[in-house]
């Protein structure tokens, strides 16, 4: 299964680093969708709501979910709490951290830049960038943009560095910048030669964000706003760089010792605020709308979508999850309900996943304000997804 955060080593976080919570006014979480919400008349709303209650019964602090199919339309629902300390319930319009789901937005932006003639996927990324990120990352001088998108560059994942993990634990509220993170992959051997395999790595996506900035002359997240958030009317979407912990974001929690005695971690995700491998904030409704629009040719042209969904299987197989294949910034998983296109993402105290089932033209997206331990079992494992898909899909 694709994982994106600190699951293994966070189990040793010091409890002394955590605070109980902060007093917040209910207005802090006030929100409303920008469109008319028809969830209350959806014919399967009771079934979907029962699913969310089952997830919170299993220990998930709070969950947001959105479903969109061509027959019954949209449904958005919640269960649990946005803020355990203040006892504020989750609202369907609340915003949460969406983690590495941003990689699909990064990849889509790159596809649009290719359509505009500003780059070619088979350019070396070194044709556009220089300095330490190219000179000190093994394979960066050879890897193509396509290989960076498909996790086939072989460039070492900075998150796998024990030194980075230790530094993060020693200062959980530190705000990191791209050069700080890349340094933990500098002068490290590559995982494999460019193009030899596929293996998940955050590092190339930092380079892709730098590439977007180099070509467009502005922060990559502003390019997202101009090319994706605005045109697709993704009204809840924003980026952490413009507000690290924005007003209205639900509190995050971690189950460090797998006993559901959760600890608040809202301010602990500072390593991806300024990089294109994470840092996205928003609502599952917008995740589902984006992925549906992408899959249905409303964002990039047919040739770009074909390139994006030219799947490749990894040599290492995770038997505990659905079989997966790698596309460009997106994955395919084979399920009993058919193939699904998806991307998920972790931040410390948050998890999100967006899925699209082409055969049913149905999107399912969810976000939870908790992870690790028993919470993960109810939200992101194969059995958790089987419960979700089995409830919603025919």
Coordinates of C-alpha atoms in Angstrom, one line a residue:
X1 CA 0.0 0.0 0.0
X2 CA 1.2 3.5 -0.8
X3 CA 2.1 5.4 2.4
X4 CA 3.1 9.0 2.6
X5 CA 4.2 10.0 6.1
X6 CA 5.9 9.1 9.3
X7 CA 3.8 6.0 10.3
X8 CA 6.7 3.8 11.5
X9 CA 8.9 6.2 13.4
X10 CA 6.2 8.5 14.9
X11 CA 5.4 5.8 17.5
X12 CA 8.3 7.1 19.5
X13 CA 7.1 10.8 19.6
X14 CA 7.4 12.2 23.1
X15 CA 4.1 12.8 24.8
X16 CA 5.6 15.9 26.4
X17 CA 5.6 17.6 23.0
X18 CA 1.8 17.5 22.9
X19 CA -0.8 19.9 24.2
X20 CA -4.3 19.1 25.3
X21 CA -6.0 21.6 23.0
X22 CA -6.9 25.2 22.6
X23 CA -10.1 27.0 23.3
X24 CA -11.8 28.0 20.0
X25 CA -15.1 29.7 19.3
X26 CA -17.7 27.7 17.2
X27 CA -17.4 30.4 14.5
X28 CA -13.9 29.2 13.9
X29 CA -15.4 26.2 12.0
X30 CA -18.2 28.1 10.3
X31 CA -18.4 27.2 6.6
X32 CA -20.8 26.7 3.7
X33 CA -20.6 25.0 0.3
X34 CA -20.5 27.4 -2.6
X35 CA -23.2 25.3 -4.4
X36 CA -26.6 24.0 -3.6
X37 CA -26.2 20.8 -1.6
X38 CA -28.7 18.0 -2.5
X39 CA -27.3 15.5 0.0
X40 CA -30.5 15.5 2.1
X41 CA -32.5 14.0 -0.8
X42 CA -30.0 11.4 -1.9
X43 CA -31.7 8.0 -2.0
X44 CA -28.8 6.2 -0.2
X45 CA -28.0 8.9 2.3
X46 CA -29.0 6.6 5.3
X47 CA -26.6 3.8 4.1
X48 CA -23.8 6.2 3.6
X49 CA -24.4 7.8 6.9
X50 CA -24.3 4.4 8.6
X51 CA -20.9 3.8 7.0
X52 CA -19.5 7.0 8.5
X53 CA -20.9 6.2 11.9
X54 CA -19.3 2.7 11.7
X55 CA -15.9 4.4 11.0
X56 CA -16.2 6.7 14.0
X57 CA -17.4 3.8 16.1
X58 CA -14.1 2.1 15.2
X59 CA -12.2 5.1 16.7
X60 CA -11.9 7.6 13.9
X61 CA -12.2 11.1 15.5
X62 CA -14.0 12.6 12.5
X63 CA -14.7 11.8 8.9
X64 CA -15.8 13.8 5.8
X65 CA -17.0 11.9 2.7
X66 CA -18.3 12.8 -0.7
X67 CA -19.8 10.6 -3.4
X68 CA -20.8 11.6 -6.9
X69 CA -22.4 9.3 -9.5
X70 CA -24.2 10.1 -12.7
X71 CA -27.5 8.6 -11.6
X72 CA -28.0 10.0 -8.1
X73 CA -25.7 13.0 -8.1
X74 CA -23.7 14.3 -5.2
X75 CA -23.8 13.4 -1.5
X76 CA -21.6 14.8 1.2
X77 CA -21.7 13.7 4.8
X78 CA -19.8 13.6 8.1
X79 CA -19.6 11.8 11.4
X80 CA -17.6 12.4 14.5
X81 CA -15.8 15.5 15.7
X82 CA -13.9 18.3 14.1
X83 CA -12.4 19.3 17.5
X84 CA -12.4 16.9 20.4
X85 CA -11.2 19.4 23.0
X86 CA -14.1 21.8 22.3
X87 CA -16.5 19.1 21.3
X88 CA -17.4 20.6 17.9
X89 CA -19.0 18.1 15.4
X90 CA -17.7 17.7 11.9
X91 CA -19.5 19.6 9.2
X92 CA -19.7 18.5 5.5
X93 CA -18.1 21.8 4.4
X94 CA -15.1 21.7 6.8
X95 CA -11.6 21.6 5.5
X96 CA -8.8 19.2 6.3
X97 CA -5.3 18.4 5.2
X98 CA -5.2 16.3 2.1
X99 CA -1.5 15.4 2.0
X100 CA -0.1 13.7 -1.1
X101 CA -3.4 13.8 -3.1
X102 CA -1.7 17.1 -4.3
X103 CA 0.6 15.0 -6.4
X104 CA -2.2 14.4 -8.9
X105 CA -2.7 18.2 -9.1
X106 CA 1.1 18.6 -9.6
X107 CA 1.1 16.0 -12.4
X108 CA -2.0 17.6 -14.1
X109 CA -0.4 21.0 -14.1
X110 CA 2.7 19.5 -15.7
X111 CA 0.5 17.9 -18.4
X112 CA -1.1 21.3 -19.0
X113 CA 2.3 22.9 -19.4
X114 CA 3.2 20.3 -22.0
X115 CA 0.0 21.0 -23.9
X116 CA 1.0 24.7 -23.9
X117 CA 4.3 23.8 -25.4
X118 CA 6.4 24.9 -22.4
X119 CA 8.0 21.5 -21.8
X120 CA 8.1 17.9 -23.0
X121 CA 7.6 15.0 -20.6
X122 CA 10.7 13.4 -22.1
X123 CA 12.9 16.4 -21.3
X124 CA 15.4 15.7 -18.6
X125 CA 14.4 17.7 -15.6
X126 CA 18.0 18.9 -15.6
X127 CA 17.2 20.6 -18.9
X128 CA 15.2 23.1 -16.8
X129 CA 16.7 23.0 -13.3
X130 CA 20.3 23.3 -12.1
X131 CA 22.3 23.6 -8.9
X132 CA 22.4 21.3 -5.9
X133 CA 19.0 19.6 -6.7
X134 CA 20.5 18.3 -9.9
X135 CA 24.1 18.0 -8.9
X136 CA 23.6 16.3 -5.6
X137 CA 20.6 14.1 -6.2
X138 CA 21.7 10.9 -7.8
X139 CA 19.8 10.3 -11.1
X140 CA 18.5 13.9 -11.2
X141 CA 20.9 14.7 -14.1
X142 CA 19.4 11.8 -16.1
X143 CA 15.8 11.4 -15.1
X144 CA 13.1 12.7 -17.3
X145 CA 10.0 14.7 -16.3
X146 CA 7.9 11.6 -17.1
X147 CA 10.0 9.4 -14.8
X148 CA 9.7 11.9 -12.0
X149 CA 5.9 11.9 -12.4
X150 CA 5.7 8.1 -12.5
X151 CA 8.0 7.5 -9.6
X152 CA 10.4 5.7 -12.0
X153 CA 13.3 8.2 -11.6
X154 CA 15.0 6.1 -8.8
X155 CA 15.7 9.3 -6.9
X156 CA 15.9 8.6 -3.2
X157 CA 12.9 9.5 -1.0
X158 CA 14.0 12.1 1.5
X159 CA 11.3 10.8 4.0
X160 CA 13.2 7.5 4.2
X161 CA 16.2 9.2 5.7
X162 CA 16.7 8.4 9.4
X163 CA 18.4 11.8 9.9
X164 CA 15.3 13.6 8.5
X165 CA 13.0 11.5 10.8
X166 CA 15.1 12.4 13.8
X167 CA 15.3 16.0 13.0
X168 CA 11.5 16.1 12.5
X169 CA 10.9 14.5 15.8
X170 CA 13.2 16.9 17.6
X171 CA 11.1 19.8 16.3
X172 CA 7.6 18.8 15.4
X173 CA 6.4 22.3 14.7
X174 CA 9.3 23.3 12.5
X175 CA 8.3 24.7 9.1
X176 CA 10.5 23.2 6.4
X177 CA 11.3 24.6 2.9
X178 CA 12.3 22.7 -0.2
X179 CA 16.0 23.0 0.2
X180 CA 15.8 21.8 3.8
X181 CA 14.1 18.6 2.7
X182 CA 16.1 17.9 -0.4
X183 CA 19.3 18.0 1.7
X184 CA 18.3 14.7 3.3
X185 CA 18.4 13.0 -0.1
X186 CA 21.6 14.7 -1.3
X187 CA 24.6 12.4 -2.0
X188 CA 22.6 9.3 -1.3
X189 CA 22.5 6.4 -3.7
X190 CA 19.6 6.1 -6.0
X191 CA 17.1 3.3 -5.5
X192 CA 17.6 2.1 -9.2
X193 CA 18.6 3.4 -12.6
X194 CA 16.1 5.8 -14.2
X195 CA 13.3 3.9 -15.7
X196 CA 14.3 0.5 -14.3
X197 CA 11.4 0.2 -11.8
X198 CA 8.7 2.2 -10.0
X199 CA 8.9 3.1 -6.3
X200 CA 7.1 5.8 -4.5
X201 CA 9.3 8.9 -3.7
X202 CA 8.4 12.4 -2.6
X203 CA 11.7 13.9 -3.6
X204 CA 11.0 14.1 -7.4
X205 CA 7.7 15.9 -6.7
X206 CA 9.6 18.7 -4.9
X207 CA 11.6 19.0 -8.1
X208 CA 8.4 19.1 -10.2
X209 CA 7.1 21.9 -8.0
X210 CA 10.4 23.8 -8.6
X211 CA 10.0 23.0 -12.4
X212 CA 6.5 24.6 -12.4
X213 CA 7.8 27.7 -10.6
X214 CA 10.8 28.0 -13.0
X215 CA 8.5 27.8 -16.1
X216 CA 5.7 30.0 -14.8
X217 CA 7.7 32.5 -12.8
X218 CA 5.5 32.2 -9.7
X219 CA 4.9 29.8 -6.8
X220 CA 3.5 26.5 -8.0
X221 CA 0.5 26.8 -5.8
X222 CA -0.5 30.0 -7.5
X223 CA -0.3 28.1 -10.8
X224 CA -2.7 25.5 -9.3
X225 CA -5.1 28.2 -8.4
X226 CA -5.0 29.7 -11.9
X227 CA -5.1 26.5 -13.9
X228 CA -7.1 24.1 -11.6
X229 CA -8.8 25.5 -8.5
X230 CA -10.3 28.5 -10.2
X231 CA -11.4 27.0 -13.6
X232 CA -12.9 24.0 -11.9
X233 CA -14.6 26.0 -9.1
X234 CA -12.8 24.0 -6.4
X235 CA -13.8 26.6 -3.8
X236 CA -12.4 24.9 -0.7
X237 CA -9.0 24.2 -2.1
X238 CA -6.0 26.1 -0.8
X239 CA -2.3 25.5 -0.1
X240 CA -0.6 25.4 3.3
X241 CA 2.1 27.9 2.1
X242 CA -0.6 30.6 2.1
X243 CA -1.8 29.7 5.6
X244 CA 0.0 26.9 7.4
X245 CA -2.9 26.2 9.8
X246 CA -5.7 28.2 8.4
X247 CA -8.8 29.2 10.2
X248 CA -11.5 26.5 10.0
X249 CA -9.2 23.6 9.5
X250 CA -10.3 20.6 11.6
X251 CA -8.0 19.5 14.4
X252 CA -5.7 16.5 13.7
X253 CA -5.1 13.5 16.0
X254 CA -2.7 10.6 16.1
X255 CA -3.2 7.2 17.7
X256 CA 0.5 6.7 18.6
X257 CA 0.1 3.6 20.8
X258 CA -2.7 2.0 18.9
X259 CA -5.1 2.3 21.9
X260 CA -7.3 5.1 20.6
X261 CA -6.0 7.4 23.3
X262 CA -5.4 10.1 20.7
X263 CA -3.1 13.1 20.9
X264 CA -3.7 16.4 19.0
X265 CA -1.2 17.0 16.2
X266 CA -2.7 19.9 14.3
X267 CA 0.6 21.9 14.1
X268 CA 2.9 18.9 13.3
X269 CA 2.8 18.8 9.5
X270 CA 5.3 21.5 8.7
X271 CA 7.5 19.5 6.3
X272 CA 5.2 19.9 3.3
X273 CA 3.8 23.4 3.6
X274 CA 6.0 24.7 0.7
X275 CA 6.5 21.7 -1.6
X276 CA 4.5 20.1 -4.3
X277 CA 4.6 16.6 -2.7
X278 CA 2.0 17.6 0.0
X279 CA 0.5 20.6 1.6
X280 CA -3.0 20.6 0.0
X281 CA -5.9 21.7 2.2
X282 CA -9.6 21.3 1.2
X283 CA -12.7 19.2 1.3
X284 CA -13.4 15.7 -0.2
X285 CA -16.2 17.2 -2.4
X286 CA -13.6 19.1 -4.3
X287 CA -11.3 16.1 -4.5
X288 CA -14.1 14.1 -6.1
X289 CA -15.0 16.9 -8.5
X290 CA -11.4 17.3 -9.6
X291 CA -10.8 13.6 -10.2
X292 CA -14.1 13.2 -12.0
X293 CA -13.4 16.1 -14.2
X294 CA -9.8 14.8 -14.9
X295 CA -11.1 11.4 -15.8
X296 CA -13.8 12.7 -18.1
X297 CA -11.5 14.9 -20.2
X298 CA -12.5 18.2 -18.8
X299 CA -9.1 19.2 -17.6
X300 CA -6.5 17.9 -20.0
X301 CA -6.9 16.6 -23.5
X302 CA -7.3 12.9 -24.5
X303 CA -3.6 12.5 -25.5
X304 CA -2.5 13.8 -22.1
X305 CA -4.9 11.6 -20.2
X306 CA -3.7 8.6 -22.1
X307 CA -0.1 9.4 -21.1
X308 CA -1.2 10.0 -17.5
X309 CA -2.9 6.6 -17.3
X310 CA -0.2 4.5 -19.1
X311 CA 0.1 2.2 -16.1
X312 CA 3.2 0.4 -14.9
X313 CA 3.3 -2.3 -12.2
X314 CA 6.1 -2.2 -9.5
X315 CA 8.5 -5.1 -9.0
X316 CA 7.7 -5.1 -5.3
X317 CA 4.1 -6.1 -4.6
X318 CA 2.2 -5.4 -1.4
X319 CA 0.0 -8.4 -0.9
X320 CA -1.9 -6.7 2.0
X321 CA -3.5 -4.1 -0.4
X322 CA -5.2 -4.2 -3.8
X323 CA -2.9 -4.7 -6.8
X324 CA -1.7 -1.3 -7.9
X325 CA 0.0 0.2 -10.9
X326 CA 1.6 3.6 -11.3
X327 CA 0.5 6.3 -13.7
X328 CA 1.7 9.9 -13.9
X329 CA 0.8 11.3 -10.5
X330 CA -2.1 8.8 -10.2
X331 CA -2.5 5.1 -9.4
X332 CA -4.7 2.3 -10.5
X333 CA -6.0 -0.3 -8.1
X334 CA -7.9 -3.5 -9.1
X335 CA -10.8 -4.1 -6.8
X336 CA -13.8 -6.5 -6.8
X337 CA -15.8 -3.5 -8.1
X338 CA -13.5 -2.9 -11.1
X339 CA -10.5 -0.7 -11.6
X340 CA -10.2 2.5 -9.6
X341 CA -8.0 5.5 -10.3
X342 CA -6.8 7.0 -7.0
X343 CA -4.4 8.9 -4.9
X344 CA -4.2 9.1 -1.1
X345 CA -2.3 11.2 1.3
X346 CA -1.1 11.5 4.9
X347 CA -0.1 14.3 7.1
X348 CA 0.5 13.9 10.8
X349 CA -3.0 13.5 12.2
X350 CA -4.8 13.5 8.8
X351 CA -5.5 11.1 5.9
X352 CA -7.4 11.6 2.7
X353 CA -8.1 9.5 -0.4
X354 CA -9.8 10.2 -3.7
X355 CA -11.0 7.4 -6.0
X356 CA -12.7 7.2 -9.4
X357 CA -14.3 4.1 -10.8
X358 CA -14.5 4.5 -14.6
X359 CA -16.9 1.6 -15.2
X360 CA -19.5 3.3 -12.8
X361 CA -18.4 6.9 -13.5
X362 CA -18.4 7.3 -9.7
X363 CA -16.1 9.2 -7.5
X364 CA -15.6 8.5 -3.8
X365 CA -13.4 10.8 -1.6
X366 CA -12.9 10.9 2.1
X367 CA -10.8 12.7 4.6
X368 CA -10.3 11.9 8.3
X369 CA -8.7 14.0 11.1
X370 CA -6.8 11.1 12.6
X371 CA -4.2 8.5 11.6
X372 CA -1.8 5.8 12.8
X373 CA -2.6 2.8 15.0
X374 CA -6.2 1.6 15.0
X375 CA -7.4 4.6 13.1
X376 CA -5.6 3.5 10.0
X377 CA -7.3 0.1 10.2
X378 CA -10.7 1.9 9.8
X379 CA -9.7 4.4 7.1
X380 CA -7.0 3.3 4.7
X381 CA -6.4 -0.5 4.7
X382 CA -7.8 -2.9 2.1
X383 CA -10.5 -4.0 4.5
X384 CA -11.5 -0.4 5.2
X385 CA -11.7 0.4 1.6
X386 CA -13.7 -2.8 0.9
X387 CA -16.2 -1.6 3.4
X388 CA -16.4 1.8 1.8
X389 CA -16.7 0.6 -1.8
X390 CA -19.0 -2.2 -0.8
X391 CA -21.5 0.2 0.7
X392 CA -21.4 2.7 -2.1
X393 CA -20.9 0.8 -5.3
X394 CA -23.2 -1.8 -6.9

